[in-house]
Short mmCIF file of C-alpha atoms and ligand atoms in Angstrom, two decimals:
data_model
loop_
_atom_site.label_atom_id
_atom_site.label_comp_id
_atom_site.label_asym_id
_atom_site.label_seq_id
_atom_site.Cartn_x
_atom_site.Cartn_y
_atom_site.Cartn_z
CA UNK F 100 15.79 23.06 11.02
CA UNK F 101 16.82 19.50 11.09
CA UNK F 102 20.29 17.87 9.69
CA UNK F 103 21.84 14.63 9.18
CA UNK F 104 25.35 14.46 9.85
CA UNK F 105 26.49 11.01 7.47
CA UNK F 106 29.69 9.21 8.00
CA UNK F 107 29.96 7.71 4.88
CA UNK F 108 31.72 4.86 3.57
CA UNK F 109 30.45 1.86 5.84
CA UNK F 110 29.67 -1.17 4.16
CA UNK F 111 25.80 -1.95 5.25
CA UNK F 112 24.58 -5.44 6.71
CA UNK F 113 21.43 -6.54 8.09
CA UNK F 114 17.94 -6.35 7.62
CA UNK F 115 15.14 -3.65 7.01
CA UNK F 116 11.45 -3.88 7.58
CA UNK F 117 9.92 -1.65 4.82
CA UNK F 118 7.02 0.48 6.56
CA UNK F 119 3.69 0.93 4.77
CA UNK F 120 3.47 3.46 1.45
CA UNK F 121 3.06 6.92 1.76
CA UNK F 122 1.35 7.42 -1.55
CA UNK F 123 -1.13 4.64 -0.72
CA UNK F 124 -1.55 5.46 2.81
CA UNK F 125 -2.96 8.95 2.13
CA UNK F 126 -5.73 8.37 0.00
CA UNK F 127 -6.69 5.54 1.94
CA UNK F 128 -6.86 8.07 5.08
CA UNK F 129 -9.20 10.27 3.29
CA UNK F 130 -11.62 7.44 2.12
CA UNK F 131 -12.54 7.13 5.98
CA UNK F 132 -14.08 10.79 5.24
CA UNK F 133 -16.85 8.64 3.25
CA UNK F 134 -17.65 6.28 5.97
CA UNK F 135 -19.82 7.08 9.00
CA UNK F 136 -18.88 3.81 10.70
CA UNK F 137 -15.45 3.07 12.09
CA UNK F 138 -12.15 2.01 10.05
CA UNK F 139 -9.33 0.30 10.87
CA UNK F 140 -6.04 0.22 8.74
CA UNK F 141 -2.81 -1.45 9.47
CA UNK F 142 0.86 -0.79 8.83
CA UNK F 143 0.40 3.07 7.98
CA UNK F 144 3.97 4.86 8.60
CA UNK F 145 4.75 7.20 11.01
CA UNK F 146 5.55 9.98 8.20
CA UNK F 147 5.11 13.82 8.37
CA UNK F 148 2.41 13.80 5.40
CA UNK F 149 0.41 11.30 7.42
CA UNK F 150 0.29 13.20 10.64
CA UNK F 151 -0.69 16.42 8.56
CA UNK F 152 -3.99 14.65 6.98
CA UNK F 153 -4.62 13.26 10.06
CA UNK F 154 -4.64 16.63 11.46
CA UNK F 155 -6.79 17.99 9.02
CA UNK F 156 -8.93 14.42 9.64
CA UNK F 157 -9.85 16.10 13.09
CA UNK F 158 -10.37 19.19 12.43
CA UNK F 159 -13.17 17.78 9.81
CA UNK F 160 -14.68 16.04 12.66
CA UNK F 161 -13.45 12.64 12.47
CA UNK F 162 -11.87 10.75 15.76
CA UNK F 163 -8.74 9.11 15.33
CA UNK F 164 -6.92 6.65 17.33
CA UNK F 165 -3.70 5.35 17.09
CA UNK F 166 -1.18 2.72 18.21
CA UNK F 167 1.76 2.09 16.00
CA UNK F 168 0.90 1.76 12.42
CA UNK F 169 -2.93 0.83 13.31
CA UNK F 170 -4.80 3.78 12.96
CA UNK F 171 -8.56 3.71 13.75
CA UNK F 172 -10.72 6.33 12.29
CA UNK F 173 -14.47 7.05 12.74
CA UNK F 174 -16.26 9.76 10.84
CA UNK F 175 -19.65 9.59 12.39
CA UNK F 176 -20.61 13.07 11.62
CA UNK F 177 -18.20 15.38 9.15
CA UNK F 178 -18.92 18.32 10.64
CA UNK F 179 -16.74 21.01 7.79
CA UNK F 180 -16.66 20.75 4.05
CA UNK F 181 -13.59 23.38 4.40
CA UNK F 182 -9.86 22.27 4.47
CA UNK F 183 -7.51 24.64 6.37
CA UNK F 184 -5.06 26.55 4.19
CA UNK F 185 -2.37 25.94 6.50
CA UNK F 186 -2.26 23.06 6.47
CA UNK F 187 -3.73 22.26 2.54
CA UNK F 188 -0.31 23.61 1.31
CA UNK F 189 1.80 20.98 3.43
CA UNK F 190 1.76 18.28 1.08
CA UNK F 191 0.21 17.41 -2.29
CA UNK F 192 -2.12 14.42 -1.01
CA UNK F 193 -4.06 16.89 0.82
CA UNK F 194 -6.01 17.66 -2.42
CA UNK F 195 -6.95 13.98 -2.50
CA UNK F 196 -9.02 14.47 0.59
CA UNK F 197 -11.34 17.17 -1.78
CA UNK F 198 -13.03 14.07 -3.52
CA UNK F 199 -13.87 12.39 -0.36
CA UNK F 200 -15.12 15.22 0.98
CA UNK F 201 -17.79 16.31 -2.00
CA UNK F 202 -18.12 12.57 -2.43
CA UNK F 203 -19.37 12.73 1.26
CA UNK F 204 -21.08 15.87 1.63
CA UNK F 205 -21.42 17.16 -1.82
CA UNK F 206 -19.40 19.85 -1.19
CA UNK F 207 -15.54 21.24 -0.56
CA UNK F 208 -13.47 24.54 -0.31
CA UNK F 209 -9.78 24.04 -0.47
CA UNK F 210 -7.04 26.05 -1.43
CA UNK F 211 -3.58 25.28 -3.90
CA UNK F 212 -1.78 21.77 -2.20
CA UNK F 213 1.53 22.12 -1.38
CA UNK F 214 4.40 19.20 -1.86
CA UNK F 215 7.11 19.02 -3.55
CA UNK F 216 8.08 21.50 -6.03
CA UNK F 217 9.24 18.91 -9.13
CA UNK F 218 7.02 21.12 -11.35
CA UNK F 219 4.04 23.48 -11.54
CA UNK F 220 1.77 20.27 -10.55
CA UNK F 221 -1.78 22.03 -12.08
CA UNK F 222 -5.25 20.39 -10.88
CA UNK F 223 -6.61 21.33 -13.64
CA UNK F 224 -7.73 17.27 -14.44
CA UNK F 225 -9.05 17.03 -10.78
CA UNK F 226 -11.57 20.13 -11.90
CA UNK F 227 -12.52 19.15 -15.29
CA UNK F 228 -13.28 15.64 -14.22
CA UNK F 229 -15.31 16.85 -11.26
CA UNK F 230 -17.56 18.94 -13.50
CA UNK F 231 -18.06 15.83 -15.57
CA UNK F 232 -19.72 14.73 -12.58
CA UNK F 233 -22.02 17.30 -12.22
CA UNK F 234 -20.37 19.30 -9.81
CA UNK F 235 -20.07 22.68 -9.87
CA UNK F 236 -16.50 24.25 -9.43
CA UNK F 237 -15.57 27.85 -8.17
CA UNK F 238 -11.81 28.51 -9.31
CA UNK F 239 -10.80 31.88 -7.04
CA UNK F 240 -7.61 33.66 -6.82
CA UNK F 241 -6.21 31.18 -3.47
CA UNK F 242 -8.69 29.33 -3.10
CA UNK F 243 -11.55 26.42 -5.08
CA UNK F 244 -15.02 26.16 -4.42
CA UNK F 245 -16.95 22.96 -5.50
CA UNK F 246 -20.37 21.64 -5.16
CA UNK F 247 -23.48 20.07 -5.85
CA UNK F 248 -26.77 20.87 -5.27
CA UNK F 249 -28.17 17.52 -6.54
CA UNK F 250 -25.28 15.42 -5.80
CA UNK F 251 -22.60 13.57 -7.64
CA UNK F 252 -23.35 11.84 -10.80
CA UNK F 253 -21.76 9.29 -12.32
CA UNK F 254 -19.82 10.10 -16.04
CA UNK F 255 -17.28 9.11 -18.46
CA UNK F 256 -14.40 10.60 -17.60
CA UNK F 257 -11.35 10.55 -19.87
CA UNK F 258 -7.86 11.69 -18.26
CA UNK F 259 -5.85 13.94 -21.06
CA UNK F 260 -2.91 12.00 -18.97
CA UNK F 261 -3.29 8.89 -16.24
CA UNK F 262 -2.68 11.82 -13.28
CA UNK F 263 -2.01 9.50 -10.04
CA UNK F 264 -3.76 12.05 -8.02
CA UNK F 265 -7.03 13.01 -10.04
CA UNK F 266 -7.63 9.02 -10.64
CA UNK F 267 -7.77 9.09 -6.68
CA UNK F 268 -9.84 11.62 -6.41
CA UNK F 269 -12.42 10.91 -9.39
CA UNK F 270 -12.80 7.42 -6.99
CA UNK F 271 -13.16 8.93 -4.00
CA UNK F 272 -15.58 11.13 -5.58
CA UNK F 273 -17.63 8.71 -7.19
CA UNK F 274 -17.86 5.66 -4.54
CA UNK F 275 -21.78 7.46 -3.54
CA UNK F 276 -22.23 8.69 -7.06
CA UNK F 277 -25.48 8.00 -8.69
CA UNK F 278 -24.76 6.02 -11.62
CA UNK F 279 -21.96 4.50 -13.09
CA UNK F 280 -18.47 6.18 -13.29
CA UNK F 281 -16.00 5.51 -15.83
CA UNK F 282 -12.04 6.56 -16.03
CA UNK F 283 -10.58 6.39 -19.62
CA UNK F 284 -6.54 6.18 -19.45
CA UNK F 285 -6.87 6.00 -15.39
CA UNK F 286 -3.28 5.98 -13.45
CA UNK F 287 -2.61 2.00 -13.25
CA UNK F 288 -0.27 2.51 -10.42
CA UNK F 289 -0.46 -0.11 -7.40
CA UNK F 290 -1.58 2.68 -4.90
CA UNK F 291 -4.55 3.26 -6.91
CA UNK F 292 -5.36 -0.43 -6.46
CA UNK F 293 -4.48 -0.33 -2.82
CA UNK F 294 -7.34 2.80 -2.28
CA UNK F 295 -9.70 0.42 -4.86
CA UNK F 296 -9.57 -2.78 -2.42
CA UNK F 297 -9.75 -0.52 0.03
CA UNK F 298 -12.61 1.06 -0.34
CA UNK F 299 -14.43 -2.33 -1.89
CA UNK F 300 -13.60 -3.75 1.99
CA UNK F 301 -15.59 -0.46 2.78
CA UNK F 302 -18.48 -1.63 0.55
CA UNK F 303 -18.11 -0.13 -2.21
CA UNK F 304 -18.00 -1.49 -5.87
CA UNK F 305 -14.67 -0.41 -8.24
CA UNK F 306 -13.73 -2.66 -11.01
CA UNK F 307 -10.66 -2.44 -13.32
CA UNK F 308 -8.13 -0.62 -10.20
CA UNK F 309 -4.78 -1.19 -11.89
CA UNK F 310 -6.05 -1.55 -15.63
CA UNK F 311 -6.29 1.82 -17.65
CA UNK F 312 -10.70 1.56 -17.21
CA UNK F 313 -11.84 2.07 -13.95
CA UNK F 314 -15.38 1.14 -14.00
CA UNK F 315 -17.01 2.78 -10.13
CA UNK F 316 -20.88 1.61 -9.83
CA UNK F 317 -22.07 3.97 -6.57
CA UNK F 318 -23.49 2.23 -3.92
CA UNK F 319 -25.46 3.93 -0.51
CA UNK F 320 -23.87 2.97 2.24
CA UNK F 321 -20.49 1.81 3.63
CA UNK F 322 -19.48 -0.53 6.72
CA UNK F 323 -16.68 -0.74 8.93
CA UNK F 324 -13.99 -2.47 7.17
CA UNK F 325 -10.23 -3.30 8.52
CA UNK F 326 -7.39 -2.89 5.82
CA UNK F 327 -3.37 -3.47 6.07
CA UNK F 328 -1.92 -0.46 3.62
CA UNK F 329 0.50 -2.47 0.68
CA UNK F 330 4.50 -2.14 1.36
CA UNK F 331 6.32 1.63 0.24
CA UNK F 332 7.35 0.77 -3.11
CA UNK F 333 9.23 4.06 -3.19
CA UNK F 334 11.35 2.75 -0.04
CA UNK F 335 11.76 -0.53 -0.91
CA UNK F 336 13.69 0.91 -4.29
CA UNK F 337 15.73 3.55 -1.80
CA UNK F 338 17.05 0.79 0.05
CA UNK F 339 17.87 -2.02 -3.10
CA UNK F 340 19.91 1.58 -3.92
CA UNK F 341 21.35 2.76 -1.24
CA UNK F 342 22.80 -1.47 -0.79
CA UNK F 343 24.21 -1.31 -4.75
CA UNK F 344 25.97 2.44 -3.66
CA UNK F 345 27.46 0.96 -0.95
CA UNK F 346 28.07 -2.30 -1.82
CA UNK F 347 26.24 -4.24 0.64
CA UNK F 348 24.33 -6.88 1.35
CA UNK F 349 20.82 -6.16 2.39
CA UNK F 350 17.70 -8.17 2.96
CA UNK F 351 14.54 -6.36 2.70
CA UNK F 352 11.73 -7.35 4.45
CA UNK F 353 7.65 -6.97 4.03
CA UNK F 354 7.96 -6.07 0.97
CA UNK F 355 6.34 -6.58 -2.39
CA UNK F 356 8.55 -6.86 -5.80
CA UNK F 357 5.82 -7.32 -7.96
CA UNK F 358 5.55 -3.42 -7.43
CA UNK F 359 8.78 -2.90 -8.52
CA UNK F 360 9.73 -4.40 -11.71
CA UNK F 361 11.25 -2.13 -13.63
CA UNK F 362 13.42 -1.06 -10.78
CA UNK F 363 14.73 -4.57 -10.15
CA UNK F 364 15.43 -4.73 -13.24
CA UNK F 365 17.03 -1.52 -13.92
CA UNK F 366 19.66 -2.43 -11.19
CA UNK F 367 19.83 -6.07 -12.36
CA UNK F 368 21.15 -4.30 -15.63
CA UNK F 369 23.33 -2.42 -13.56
CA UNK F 370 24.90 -5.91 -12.04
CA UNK F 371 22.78 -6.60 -8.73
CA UNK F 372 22.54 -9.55 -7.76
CA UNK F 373 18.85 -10.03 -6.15
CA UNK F 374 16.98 -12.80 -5.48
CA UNK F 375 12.87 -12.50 -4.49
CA UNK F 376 11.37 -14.46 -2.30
CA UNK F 377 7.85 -14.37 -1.24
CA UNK F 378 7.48 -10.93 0.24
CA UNK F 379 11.56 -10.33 0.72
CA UNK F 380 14.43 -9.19 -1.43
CA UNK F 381 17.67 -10.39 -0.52
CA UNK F 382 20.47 -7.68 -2.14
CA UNK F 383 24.05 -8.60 -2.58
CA UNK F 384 26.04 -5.97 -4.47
CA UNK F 385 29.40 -6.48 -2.13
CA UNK F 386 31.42 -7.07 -5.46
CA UNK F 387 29.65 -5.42 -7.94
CA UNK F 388 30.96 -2.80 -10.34
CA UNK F 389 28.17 -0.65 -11.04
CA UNK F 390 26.88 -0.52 -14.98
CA UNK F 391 25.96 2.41 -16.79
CA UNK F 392 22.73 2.87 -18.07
CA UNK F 393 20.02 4.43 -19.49
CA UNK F 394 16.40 5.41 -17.83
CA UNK F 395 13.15 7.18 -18.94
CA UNK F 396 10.40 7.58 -16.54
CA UNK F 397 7.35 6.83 -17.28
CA UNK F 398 3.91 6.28 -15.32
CA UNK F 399 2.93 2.41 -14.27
CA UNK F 400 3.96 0.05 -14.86
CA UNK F 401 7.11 2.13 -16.44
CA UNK F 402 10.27 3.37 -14.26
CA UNK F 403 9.58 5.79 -11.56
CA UNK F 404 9.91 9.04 -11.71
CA UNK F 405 9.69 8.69 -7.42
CA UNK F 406 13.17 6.63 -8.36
CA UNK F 407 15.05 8.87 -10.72
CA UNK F 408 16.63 10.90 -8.39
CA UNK F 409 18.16 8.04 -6.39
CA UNK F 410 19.01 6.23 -9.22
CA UNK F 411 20.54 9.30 -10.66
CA UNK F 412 22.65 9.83 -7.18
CA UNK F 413 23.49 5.74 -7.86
CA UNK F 414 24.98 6.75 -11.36
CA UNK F 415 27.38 8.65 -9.95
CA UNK F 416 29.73 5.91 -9.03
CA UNK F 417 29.06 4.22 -12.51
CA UNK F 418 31.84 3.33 -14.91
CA UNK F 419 30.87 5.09 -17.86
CA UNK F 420 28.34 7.79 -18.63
CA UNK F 421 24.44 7.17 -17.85
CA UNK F 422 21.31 8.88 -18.93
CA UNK F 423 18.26 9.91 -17.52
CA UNK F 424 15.30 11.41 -19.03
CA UNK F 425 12.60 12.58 -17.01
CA UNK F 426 8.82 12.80 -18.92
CA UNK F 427 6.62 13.09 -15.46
CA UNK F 428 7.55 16.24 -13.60
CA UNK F 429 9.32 19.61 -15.18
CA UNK F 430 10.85 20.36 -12.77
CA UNK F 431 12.66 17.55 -11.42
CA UNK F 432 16.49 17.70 -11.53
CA UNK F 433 17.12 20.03 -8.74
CA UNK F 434 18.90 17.71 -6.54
CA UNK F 435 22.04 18.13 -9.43
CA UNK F 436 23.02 21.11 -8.10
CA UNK F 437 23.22 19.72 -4.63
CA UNK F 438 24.85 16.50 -6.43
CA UNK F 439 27.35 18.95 -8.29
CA UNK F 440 28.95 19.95 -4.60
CA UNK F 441 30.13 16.72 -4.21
CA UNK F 442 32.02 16.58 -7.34
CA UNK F 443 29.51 14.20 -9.35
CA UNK F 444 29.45 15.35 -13.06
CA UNK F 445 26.00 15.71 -14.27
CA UNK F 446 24.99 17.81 -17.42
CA UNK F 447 21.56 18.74 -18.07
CA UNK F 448 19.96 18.93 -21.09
CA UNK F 449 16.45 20.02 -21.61
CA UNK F 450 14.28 17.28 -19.78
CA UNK F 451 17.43 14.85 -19.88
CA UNK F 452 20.73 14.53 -17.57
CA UNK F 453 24.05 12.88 -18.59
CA UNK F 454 25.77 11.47 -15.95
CA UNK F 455 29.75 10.48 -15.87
CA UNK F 456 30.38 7.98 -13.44
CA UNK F 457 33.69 9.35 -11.03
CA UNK F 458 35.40 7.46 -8.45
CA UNK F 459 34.56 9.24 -5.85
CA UNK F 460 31.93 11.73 -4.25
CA UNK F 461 33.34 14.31 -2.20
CA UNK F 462 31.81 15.00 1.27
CA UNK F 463 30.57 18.04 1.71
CA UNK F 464 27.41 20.60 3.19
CA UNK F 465 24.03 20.17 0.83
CA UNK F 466 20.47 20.33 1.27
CA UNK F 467 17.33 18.32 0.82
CA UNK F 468 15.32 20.57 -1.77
CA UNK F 469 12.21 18.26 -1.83
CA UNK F 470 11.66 14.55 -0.45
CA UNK F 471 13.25 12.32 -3.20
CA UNK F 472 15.88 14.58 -3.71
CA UNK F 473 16.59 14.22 -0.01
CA UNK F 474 16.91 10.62 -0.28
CA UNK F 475 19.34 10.91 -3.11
CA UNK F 476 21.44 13.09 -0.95
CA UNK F 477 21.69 10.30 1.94
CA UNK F 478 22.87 7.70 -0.47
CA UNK F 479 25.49 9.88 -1.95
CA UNK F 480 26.59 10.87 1.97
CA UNK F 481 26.63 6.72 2.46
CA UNK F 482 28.74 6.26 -0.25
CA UNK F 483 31.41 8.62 0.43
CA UNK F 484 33.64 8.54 3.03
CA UNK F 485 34.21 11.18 5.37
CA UNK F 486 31.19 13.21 6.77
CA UNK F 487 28.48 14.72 4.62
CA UNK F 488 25.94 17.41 6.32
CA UNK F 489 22.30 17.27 5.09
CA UNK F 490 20.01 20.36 5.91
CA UNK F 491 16.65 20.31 5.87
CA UNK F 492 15.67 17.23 6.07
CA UNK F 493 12.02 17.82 6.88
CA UNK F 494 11.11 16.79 3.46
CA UNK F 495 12.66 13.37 4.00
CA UNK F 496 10.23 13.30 7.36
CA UNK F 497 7.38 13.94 5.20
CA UNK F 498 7.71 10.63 3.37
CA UNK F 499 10.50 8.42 4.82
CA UNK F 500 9.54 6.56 8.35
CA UNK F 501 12.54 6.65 10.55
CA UNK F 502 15.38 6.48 8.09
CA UNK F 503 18.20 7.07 10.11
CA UNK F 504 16.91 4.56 12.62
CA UNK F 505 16.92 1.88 9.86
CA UNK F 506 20.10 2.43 8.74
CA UNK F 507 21.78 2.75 11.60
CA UNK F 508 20.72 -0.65 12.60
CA UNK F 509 22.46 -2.05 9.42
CA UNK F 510 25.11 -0.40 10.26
CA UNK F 511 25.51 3.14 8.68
CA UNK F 512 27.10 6.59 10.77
CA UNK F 513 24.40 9.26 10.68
CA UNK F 514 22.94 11.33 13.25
CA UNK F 515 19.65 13.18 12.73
CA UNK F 516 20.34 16.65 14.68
CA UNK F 517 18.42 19.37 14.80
CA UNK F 518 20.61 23.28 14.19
C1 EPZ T 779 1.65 11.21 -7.25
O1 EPZ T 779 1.62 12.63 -7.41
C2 EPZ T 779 2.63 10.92 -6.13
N1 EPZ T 779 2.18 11.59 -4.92
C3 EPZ T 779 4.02 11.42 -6.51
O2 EPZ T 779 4.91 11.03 -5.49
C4 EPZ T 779 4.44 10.75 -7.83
O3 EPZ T 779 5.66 11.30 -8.24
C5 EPZ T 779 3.39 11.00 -8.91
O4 EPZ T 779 2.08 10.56 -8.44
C6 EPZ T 779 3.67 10.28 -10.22
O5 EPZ T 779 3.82 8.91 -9.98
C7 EPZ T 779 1.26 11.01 -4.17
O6 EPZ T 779 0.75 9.93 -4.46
C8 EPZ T 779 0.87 11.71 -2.93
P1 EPZ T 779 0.22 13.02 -11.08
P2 EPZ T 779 0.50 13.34 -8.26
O7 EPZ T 779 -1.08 13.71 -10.90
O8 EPZ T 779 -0.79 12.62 -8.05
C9 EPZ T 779 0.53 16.50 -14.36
C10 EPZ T 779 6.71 11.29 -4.01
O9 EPZ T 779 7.93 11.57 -4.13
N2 EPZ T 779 -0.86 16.85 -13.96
O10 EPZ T 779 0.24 11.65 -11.63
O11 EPZ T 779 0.57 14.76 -7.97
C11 EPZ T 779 1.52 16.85 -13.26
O12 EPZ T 779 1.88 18.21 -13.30
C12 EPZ T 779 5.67 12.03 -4.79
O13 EPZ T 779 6.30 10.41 -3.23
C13 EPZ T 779 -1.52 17.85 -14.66
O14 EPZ T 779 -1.00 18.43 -15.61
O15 EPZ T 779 1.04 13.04 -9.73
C14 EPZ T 779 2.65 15.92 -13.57
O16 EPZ T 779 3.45 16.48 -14.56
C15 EPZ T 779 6.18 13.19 -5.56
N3 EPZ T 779 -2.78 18.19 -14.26
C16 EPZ T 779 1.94 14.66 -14.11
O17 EPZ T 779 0.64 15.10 -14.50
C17 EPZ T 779 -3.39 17.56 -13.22
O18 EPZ T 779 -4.56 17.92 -12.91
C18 EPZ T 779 1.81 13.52 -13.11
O19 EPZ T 779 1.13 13.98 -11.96
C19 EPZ T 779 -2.72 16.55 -12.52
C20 EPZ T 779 -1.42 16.21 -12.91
#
């Protein structure tokens, strides 16, 4: 089990290179499952979720290589359509690697992803839209069957909701497809047009990648292609943040704010002061009071649910009382609790939270209960003075790249130890 111990109450200073995005990084690792010639991609993080498809990568057949954040991939010859249980149910992404994998060898076994429990997280629009495309799907008790005997065809696919996940893997699914695919209410999210220019550098031909009409023409072949992954949106938002919480000033680095709209101007509301150039955001919140306010999530180009619990965490220091309602996940307020044991004063309602603003946090021992939650944990810990203890933090390895590193550097007191 691994902790952070947190010293909180320094103000922050400095700079932060943002690493590449998780959520864009994944799906882009299983496209190389479609191409039999070699792939390069650039600024991937070092995160747990990565090394765990990469894993799963090998055991498929494919070589990998890696220096830093270049990772080169080739997938001559996929040599199993099966992925491993163990290591299916270690993040949610992994199911994204199904579509490559039928779209390369027409069919897949898999089991039920794992991730983080924010809800029951069903597949069910993965399956439906799979069997739209002619493909033949097992469901048994622990584990899902698919395949086609006369290969993928291309069909009109229309998404009950714009599911980040089975847009991804109705792409990767379709890039060899005979025919023409087309996704109805498709997931706009920049990821999704990350894997789409992707994949076009590959060869292939997507149109409409961050519109709600994805139009996927299959083509036969794909070529070597080299690809730099877009900036961690996700990340990016921690830090702006974790700078307001402990009123800092920050400058954020390889970045893009484009991506992040409605978070900039969520905190904006809240009194940041930030000011965007090219691909850097500068942060001064060294005087700022924070402002309450008020925040539904929503998919792209709408607030983040990826954000709410760290802008939740944030609200805790308001002046006044704040609400959040949450319309993504179920399941997604857990980190209150945790939240609660620091003295913040949060009230849940149905798929809504009030928070009041205090003062103060109150040190004390909580854990990380899934990876966003974790991060709303360490600002709280930064924001308080005296010494917080995090436990497990593994789920903040699964998505952040060396956190404590980067905020040490700007000047923060935590230690990442393991019990
Ligand atoms: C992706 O998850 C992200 N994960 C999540 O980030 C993010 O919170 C989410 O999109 C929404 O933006 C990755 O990219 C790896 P969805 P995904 O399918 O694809 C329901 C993080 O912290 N749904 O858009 O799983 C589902 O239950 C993580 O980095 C169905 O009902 O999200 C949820 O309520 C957490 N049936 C909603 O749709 C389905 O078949 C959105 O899920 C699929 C989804």
């Amino acid at each position: 089990m691994l902790k952070y111990l947190i010293e909180g109450g320094n103000k922050l200073n400095g700079e932060v290179k943002i690493s590449g995005s998780k959520n864009a990084s994944l799906p882009i690792l299983a496209a190389s499952i479609l191409n039999p010639n070699p792939v390069t991609f650039y600024n991937v993080p070092d995160i747990e979720d990565v090394n765990t498809t990469l894993k799963i990568l090998k055991i498929l057949g494919c070589k990998v290589t890696r220096k830093c954040d270049k990772i080169t991939i080739s997938c001559k010859k996929v040599n199993s359509y099966e992925i491993p249980k163990e290591l299916m149910n270690k993040s949610r992404s992994t199911v994204i690697l199904a579509g490559a994998i039928i779209g390369r060898l027409n069919q897949v076994t898999f089991s039920n992803p794992g991730g983080c429990n924010i809800g029951k997280r069903p597949i069910d629009l993965h399956l439906e839209a799979f069997q739209k495309m002619g493909i033949t799907v097992i469901k048994g008790l622990n584990e899902v069957k698919c395949y086609s005997l006369v290969g993928v065809k291309g069909a009109k696919i229309i998404l009950k909701f714009p599911s980040v996940g089975a847009t991804e893997n109705i792409i990767l699914a379709s890039v060899y497809a005979s025919g023409t695919t087309y996704i109805y209410n498709a997931a706009m999210e920049p990821e999704i047009v990350d894997l789409a220019k992707c994949l076009n550098s590959m060869g292939a031909n997507i149109k409409g990648a961050g519109t709600s009409k994805i139009i996927i023409r299959g083509v036969n072949k794909l070529h070597s292609c080299s690809y730099t992954v877009m900036p961690d949106r996700i990340e990016t938002g921690t830090f702006l943040c974790i700078a307001m919480a402990t009123k800092s000033k920050l400058h954020l680095k390889n970045v893009n704010a484009n991506d992040l709209l409605s978070v900039i101007l969520k905190l904006q509301e809240m009194g940041a002061k930030i000011a965007i150039k090219d691909n850097e955001i500068f942060i001064n919140a060294s005087s700022e009071k924070i402002k309450a306010i008020n925040i539904i999530t929503k998919p792209y180009p709408g607030f983040p649910t990826d954000m709410q619990p760290i802008f939740a965490s944030l609200l805790t220091k308001a002046s006044g009382k704040s609400k959040i309602e949450e319309t993504i996940f179920e399941n997604r307020f857990g980190f209150c609790d945790e939240l609660r044991k620091m003295n913040a004063k949060i009230v849940k309602n149905g798929n809504s939270i009030q928070i009041t603003g205090v003062r103060e946090l109150t040190p004390s021992r909580v854990k990380c209960l899934d990876l966003r939650a974790g991060a709303a944990l360490v600002l709280a810990a930064l924001s308080t003075t005296g010494v917080t203890e995090i436990d497990n933090v593994e789920h903040i390895l699964r998505g952040y790249e060396n956190l404590d590193e980067k905020l040490r550097k700007i000047g923060a007191n935590i230690k990442l130890i393991s019990d």
